[in-house]
Structures are given as structure tokens and as C-alpha cells.
Coordinates of C-alpha atoms in Angstrom, one line a residue:
X1397 CA 0.0 0.0 0.0
X1398 CA 1.3 3.5 -0.9
X1399 CA 2.0 5.8 2.0
X1400 CA -0.3 8.8 1.6
X1401 CA 2.6 11.2 1.9
X1402 CA 4.3 9.5 -1.0
X1403 CA 1.5 10.8 -3.2
X1404 CA 2.8 14.3 -2.8
X1405 CA 6.4 13.4 -3.9
X1406 CA 7.6 14.5 -7.3
X1407 CA 10.9 12.7 -7.5
X1408 CA 11.9 12.0 -11.1
X1409 CA 9.5 14.7 -12.5
X1410 CA 10.4 17.8 -14.3
X1411 CA 8.5 21.1 -13.9
X1412 CA 8.4 24.6 -15.5
X1413 CA 7.3 27.5 -13.3
X1414 CA 6.9 30.8 -15.1
X1415 CA 7.2 33.8 -12.9
X1416 CA 9.5 31.6 -10.8
X1417 CA 11.8 34.4 -9.8
X1418 CA 9.6 36.0 -7.1
X1419 CA 6.4 36.0 -5.1
X1420 CA 3.9 33.2 -5.5
X1421 CA 5.8 31.7 -8.4
X1422 CA 9.0 31.3 -6.5
X1423 CA 7.1 29.9 -3.5
X1424 CA 5.5 27.3 -5.7
X1425 CA 8.8 26.4 -7.3
X1426 CA 10.4 25.9 -3.9
X1427 CA 7.5 23.6 -2.9
X1428 CA 7.9 21.5 -6.1
X1429 CA 11.7 21.4 -5.6
X1430 CA 11.4 20.3 -2.0
X1431 CA 9.0 17.6 -3.1
X1432 CA 11.7 16.2 -5.4
X1433 CA 11.0 17.7 -8.8
X1434 CA 13.6 19.2 -11.1
X1435 CA 12.4 22.8 -11.7
X1436 CA 13.0 25.2 -14.5
X1437 CA 12.5 28.8 -13.2
X1438 CA 11.3 31.1 -16.0
X1439 CA 11.6 34.9 -15.6
X1440 CA 12.7 37.8 -17.7
X1441 CA 14.8 39.2 -14.9
X1442 CA 18.2 37.6 -14.6
X1443 CA 18.9 39.0 -11.1
X1444 CA 15.7 37.5 -9.8
X1445 CA 16.5 34.2 -11.3
X1446 CA 19.9 34.1 -9.8
X1447 CA 18.5 34.8 -6.3
X1448 CA 15.7 32.3 -6.8
X1449 CA 17.8 29.4 -7.9
X1450 CA 19.9 29.8 -4.8
X1451 CA 16.7 29.3 -2.7
X1452 CA 14.8 26.7 -4.8
X1453 CA 16.1 23.1 -4.5
X1454 CA 16.8 21.2 -7.8
X1455 CA 16.3 24.3 -9.9
X1456 CA 17.8 25.8 -13.0
X1457 CA 17.3 29.3 -14.5
X1458 CA 15.8 29.8 -17.9
X1459 CA 15.7 33.5 -18.7
X1460 CA 12.7 34.3 -21.0
X1461 CA 9.8 36.8 -21.3
X1462 CA 6.6 34.8 -21.7
X1463 CA 5.1 37.8 -23.6
X1464 CA 7.5 37.5 -26.5
X1465 CA 9.2 34.1 -26.4
X1466 CA 8.2 31.3 -28.8
X1467 CA 6.5 28.5 -26.8
X1468 CA 8.5 26.0 -28.8
X1469 CA 11.8 27.7 -27.9
X1470 CA 10.8 28.0 -24.3
X1471 CA 9.8 24.4 -23.9
X1472 CA 13.0 23.3 -25.9
X1473 CA 15.2 25.4 -23.6
X1474 CA 13.5 24.0 -20.4
X1475 CA 13.8 20.4 -21.6
X1476 CA 17.4 21.0 -22.4
X1477 CA 18.1 22.6 -19.0
X1478 CA 16.3 19.8 -17.2
X1479 CA 17.6 16.9 -19.3
X1480 CA 14.2 15.5 -20.5
X1481 CA 10.5 16.0 -21.1
X1482 CA 8.3 18.1 -18.9
X1483 CA 5.7 16.6 -16.5
X1484 CA 4.4 19.7 -14.8
X1485 CA 3.9 23.4 -15.7
X1486 CA 2.8 26.1 -13.4
X1487 CA 1.7 29.4 -15.0
X1488 CA 2.6 32.1 -12.4
X1489 CA 4.1 34.9 -14.5
X1490 CA 2.2 38.2 -14.1
X1491 CA 2.1 41.9 -13.6
X1492 CA -0.5 44.5 -12.8
X1493 CA -1.6 47.8 -14.2
X1494 CA -4.2 49.8 -12.3
X1495 CA -6.2 52.5 -14.2
X1496 CA -9.9 53.4 -14.5
X1497 CA -11.6 51.6 -17.4
X1498 CA -12.4 54.8 -19.3
X1499 CA -8.7 55.7 -19.4
X1500 CA -7.2 52.2 -19.7
X1501 CA -4.6 52.2 -22.5
X1502 CA -5.0 49.5 -25.2
X1503 CA -1.2 48.9 -25.0
X1504 CA -1.5 47.9 -21.3
X1505 CA -4.6 45.8 -22.1
X1506 CA -2.7 43.9 -24.8
X1507 CA 0.4 43.4 -22.6
X1508 CA -1.6 42.1 -19.7
X1509 CA -3.8 39.8 -21.7
X1510 CA -0.7 38.4 -23.4
X1511 CA 1.0 37.6 -20.1
X1512 CA -1.9 36.3 -18.1
X1513 CA -4.0 34.6 -20.7
X1514 CA -2.4 34.1 -24.1
X1515 CA 1.0 33.0 -22.9
X1516 CA -0.3 30.3 -20.5
X1517 CA -2.5 28.9 -23.3
X1518 CA 0.3 28.8 -25.9
X1519 CA 2.8 27.2 -23.5
X1520 CA 0.3 24.6 -22.3
X1521 CA -0.6 24.0 -26.0
X1522 CA 3.0 23.2 -26.9
X1523 CA 3.5 21.1 -23.9
X1524 CA 0.2 19.3 -24.5
X1525 CA 1.2 18.5 -28.1
X1526 CA 4.4 16.8 -26.8
X1527 CA 2.8 15.0 -23.9
X1528 CA -0.1 13.7 -25.9
X1529 CA 2.2 12.5 -28.6
X1530 CA 4.4 10.6 -26.1
X1531 CA 1.5 9.4 -23.9
X1532 CA 3.1 11.1 -20.9
X1533 CA 0.9 11.9 -18.0
X1534 CA 1.1 15.5 -16.9
X1535 CA -0.3 18.2 -14.7
X1536 CA -0.9 21.8 -15.8
X1537 CA -1.5 24.3 -13.0
X1538 CA -2.8 27.8 -13.8
X1539 CA -2.9 30.8 -11.4
X1540 CA -6.3 32.4 -11.3
X1541 CA -7.7 35.1 -9.0
X1542 CA -10.7 36.0 -7.0
X1543 CA -11.6 37.9 -10.2
X1544 CA -12.5 34.5 -11.7
X1545 CA -15.6 34.6 -9.5
X1546 CA -16.4 38.2 -8.8
X1547 CA -15.4 41.8 -9.3
X1548 CA -13.1 42.5 -6.4
X1549 CA -11.5 45.9 -6.8
X1550 CA -11.8 48.7 -9.5
X1551 CA -9.3 49.8 -12.0
X1552 CA -8.1 46.4 -13.2
X1553 CA -10.3 45.6 -16.2
X1554 CA -7.6 43.7 -18.2
X1555 CA -6.5 41.7 -15.2
X1556 CA -10.1 40.8 -14.4
X1557 CA -10.7 39.7 -18.0
X1558 CA -7.6 37.6 -18.2
X1559 CA -8.1 35.8 -15.0
X1560 CA -11.7 35.2 -15.8
X1561 CA -10.5 33.8 -19.1
X1562 CA -7.9 31.5 -17.6
X1563 CA -10.7 29.5 -15.9
X1564 CA -12.2 28.9 -19.3
X1565 CA -8.9 27.8 -20.7
X1566 CA -8.2 25.2 -18.0
X1567 CA -11.7 23.8 -18.3
X1568 CA -11.4 23.5 -22.1
X1569 CA -8.0 21.8 -21.9
X1570 CA -9.2 19.5 -19.2
X1571 CA -12.2 18.5 -21.3
X1572 CA -9.9 17.6 -24.2
X1573 CA -7.0 16.1 -22.4
X1574 CA -7.9 14.6 -19.1
X1575 CA -9.0 11.3 -20.6
X1576 CA -5.5 10.9 -21.9
X1577 CA -3.7 11.6 -18.7
X1578 CA -3.2 15.3 -18.7
X1579 CA -4.9 17.1 -15.8
X1580 CA -5.5 20.9 -15.9
X1581 CA -6.4 22.8 -12.7
X1582 CA -5.9 26.2 -11.2
X1583 CA -5.3 28.0 -7.9
X1584 CA -7.3 31.2 -7.3
X1585 CA -5.4 33.1 -4.6
X1586 CA -7.1 35.4 -2.2
X1587 CA -5.2 38.4 -0.9
X1588 CA -1.5 37.7 -0.7
X1589 CA 1.1 40.3 0.1
X1590 CA 3.4 40.3 -3.0
X1591 CA 4.9 42.9 -5.2
X1592 CA 1.7 42.8 -7.3
X1593 CA -0.4 43.9 -4.3
X1594 CA 2.1 46.1 -2.5
X1595 CA 0.7 49.4 -3.9
X1596 CA -2.8 48.4 -2.7
X1597 CA -1.7 47.5 0.8
X1598 CA 0.4 50.6 1.2
X1599 CA -2.9 52.5 1.5
X1600 CA -4.0 52.0 5.2
X1601 CA -7.7 52.7 4.4
X1602 CA -7.9 50.2 1.6
X1603 CA -5.8 47.6 3.5
X1604 CA -8.1 47.8 6.5
X1605 CA -11.2 47.4 4.4
X1606 CA -9.8 44.3 2.8
X1607 CA -8.8 42.7 6.1
X1608 CA -12.2 43.4 7.6
X1609 CA -13.8 41.2 5.0
X1610 CA -11.5 38.2 5.3
X1611 CA -13.0 35.9 7.9
X1612 CA -9.5 34.6 8.9
X1613 CA -8.5 38.2 9.5
X1614 CA -5.2 38.1 7.8
X1615 CA -3.4 38.0 4.4
X1616 CA -2.2 34.8 2.9
X1617 CA 1.5 33.9 2.7
X1618 CA 2.8 32.8 -0.7
X1619 CA 3.6 29.4 0.8
X1620 CA -0.1 28.8 1.3
X1621 CA -0.6 29.1 -2.5
X1622 CA 2.4 26.9 -3.0
X1623 CA 1.1 23.9 -1.0
X1624 CA -2.1 24.0 -3.0
X1625 CA -0.2 24.1 -6.3
X1626 CA 1.9 21.2 -5.1
X1627 CA -1.3 19.2 -4.3
X1628 CA -2.6 19.8 -7.8
X1629 CA 0.8 19.0 -9.4
X1630 CA 1.1 15.7 -7.5
X1631 CA -0.7 12.3 -7.5
X1632 CA -2.4 13.4 -4.3
X1633 CA -5.0 15.1 -6.7
X1634 CA -5.1 12.3 -9.2
X1635 CA -8.9 12.5 -9.7
X1636 CA -9.1 16.3 -9.8
X1637 CA -9.3 18.1 -13.1
X1638 CA -10.9 21.1 -14.6
X1639 CA -11.1 22.8 -11.2
X1640 CA -10.1 26.3 -9.9
X1641 CA -9.4 25.9 -6.2
X1642 CA -10.1 29.1 -4.3
X1643 CA -7.6 29.8 -1.4
X1644 CA -8.9 33.0 0.1
X1645 CA -9.2 32.8 3.8
X1646 CA -13.0 32.8 3.4
X1647 CA -13.3 36.0 1.3
X1648 CA -15.8 34.6 -1.2
X1649 CA -18.0 33.3 1.6
X1650 CA -18.3 36.7 3.4

């Protein structure tokens, strides 16, 4: 009989984590590495990658900008760096632009949609082609948002659109691929203190209003998103596919 804790182990598996140089992405990469996976950290910032690889076990740096890199080249580079085909991908790359909808620049809309929605699809599409062709089981993990479910704060129309869309992408891929061994799921973080939310939480009034609505009364740590992503990447979630797991301290119930 398999020890239940063994189901969370990723020994012998290879993973890509985009946005792996900081924040939630780096926390997820650390969790995967500690579980035994070989991890390719993808980020456009070389300095962040250098610092992250020093902290993430079993990791290698693959400098790339998901907004512009060819998915074929990215997967080729990650496979070369890790020495074999990919079993897991976590799409954690992202940035934020805050501006009222009436003034929102189309250039920022295009950039944000490209990073948060188009790039994850294209990377998973390329990985899916290879994994289906080889019959290799896999797990694709997308990072969503509370904006998958509700309008949370103003001034982020492109982010809200992209994160709403990523839920549709993972369900569509799951519908097509899960019968052939490729599971697609997502993590929808609640309020986590990262560089993406730093500007918001620097406003005492806004910060207090957010905390007042969270039943647990605190912000999440990036590691709390990482353990959920590890669960979805591992065999512990072998019968879960097409799901967006909300990890929000109770926000959506309040």
C-alpha cells in the first residue's frame, strides 16, 4: 500500500514554473523542488532568477519573457536545461496595471492579456502536443484570481478579463486532455502580500477594508498558495481536473 505522503512526492519529474523568480511563483517552485521535482524557473529578470535558484532546490534558471518568447523555444530550452521532457507546468508569471476603465490604455490591455491569458495557453498548448504524442501523464496548473468569481476591486479591467478567461482555458483543456492523462487545474489566490499587491496594501484605508472582509482576519502567505499548487501537481490530486481551487481565507463566503 502506498504511503499517503508519497502521493505528494515529485521525485523524477520535471517542472516549468513561469514567474518563478519572485512571489507566488518562487514559493511554488520551492515547494515543487522540495517535493523532489527538477524545476526550470522562467523569468525575464536575470537578477531575480539568480537569487531564486539559490533558494529553490533542484532548480535551473531559464531566462525568458513569456510575452514574447516562442513557446517551442521556451519548452525546448526548459527540456534541455532539465535533461528531459516536462511533466508539470505552473503558469505564475504576471504583472498588474491599475487605471480606470475609461482611461485604460490599449497597449496595457494587450500586454496584460498576453502575459496572463495568451502565454499560458500557448505554453500549455505546446507542452500538450508533446505530452499527448508521447503518452506522458502531466499536470498543468494555472494561477487564477478572485476575479475568476467576482469583481473584487476597481481599475483592473484587463487583469479581471484575463483571470476570468484562464478559468475557461483550463476547463477547455481538461475536457480535451484529461481522458489521456493530462490534468488541468488552477489556484485562485485570495489576498496575498506580494509585489503585485504592494501598492494596494500601502494604502491604510484600503488595506483595513480588505482585512475586515476576510473571515480569517489576515493576508495569505505565498507558501499557502504553493502547497495548493503542489497538491494539484502531484498524484495526491489524481482525480481532480478542470477545477479552480479558491484559497482566500474565506473572502468569497463573506
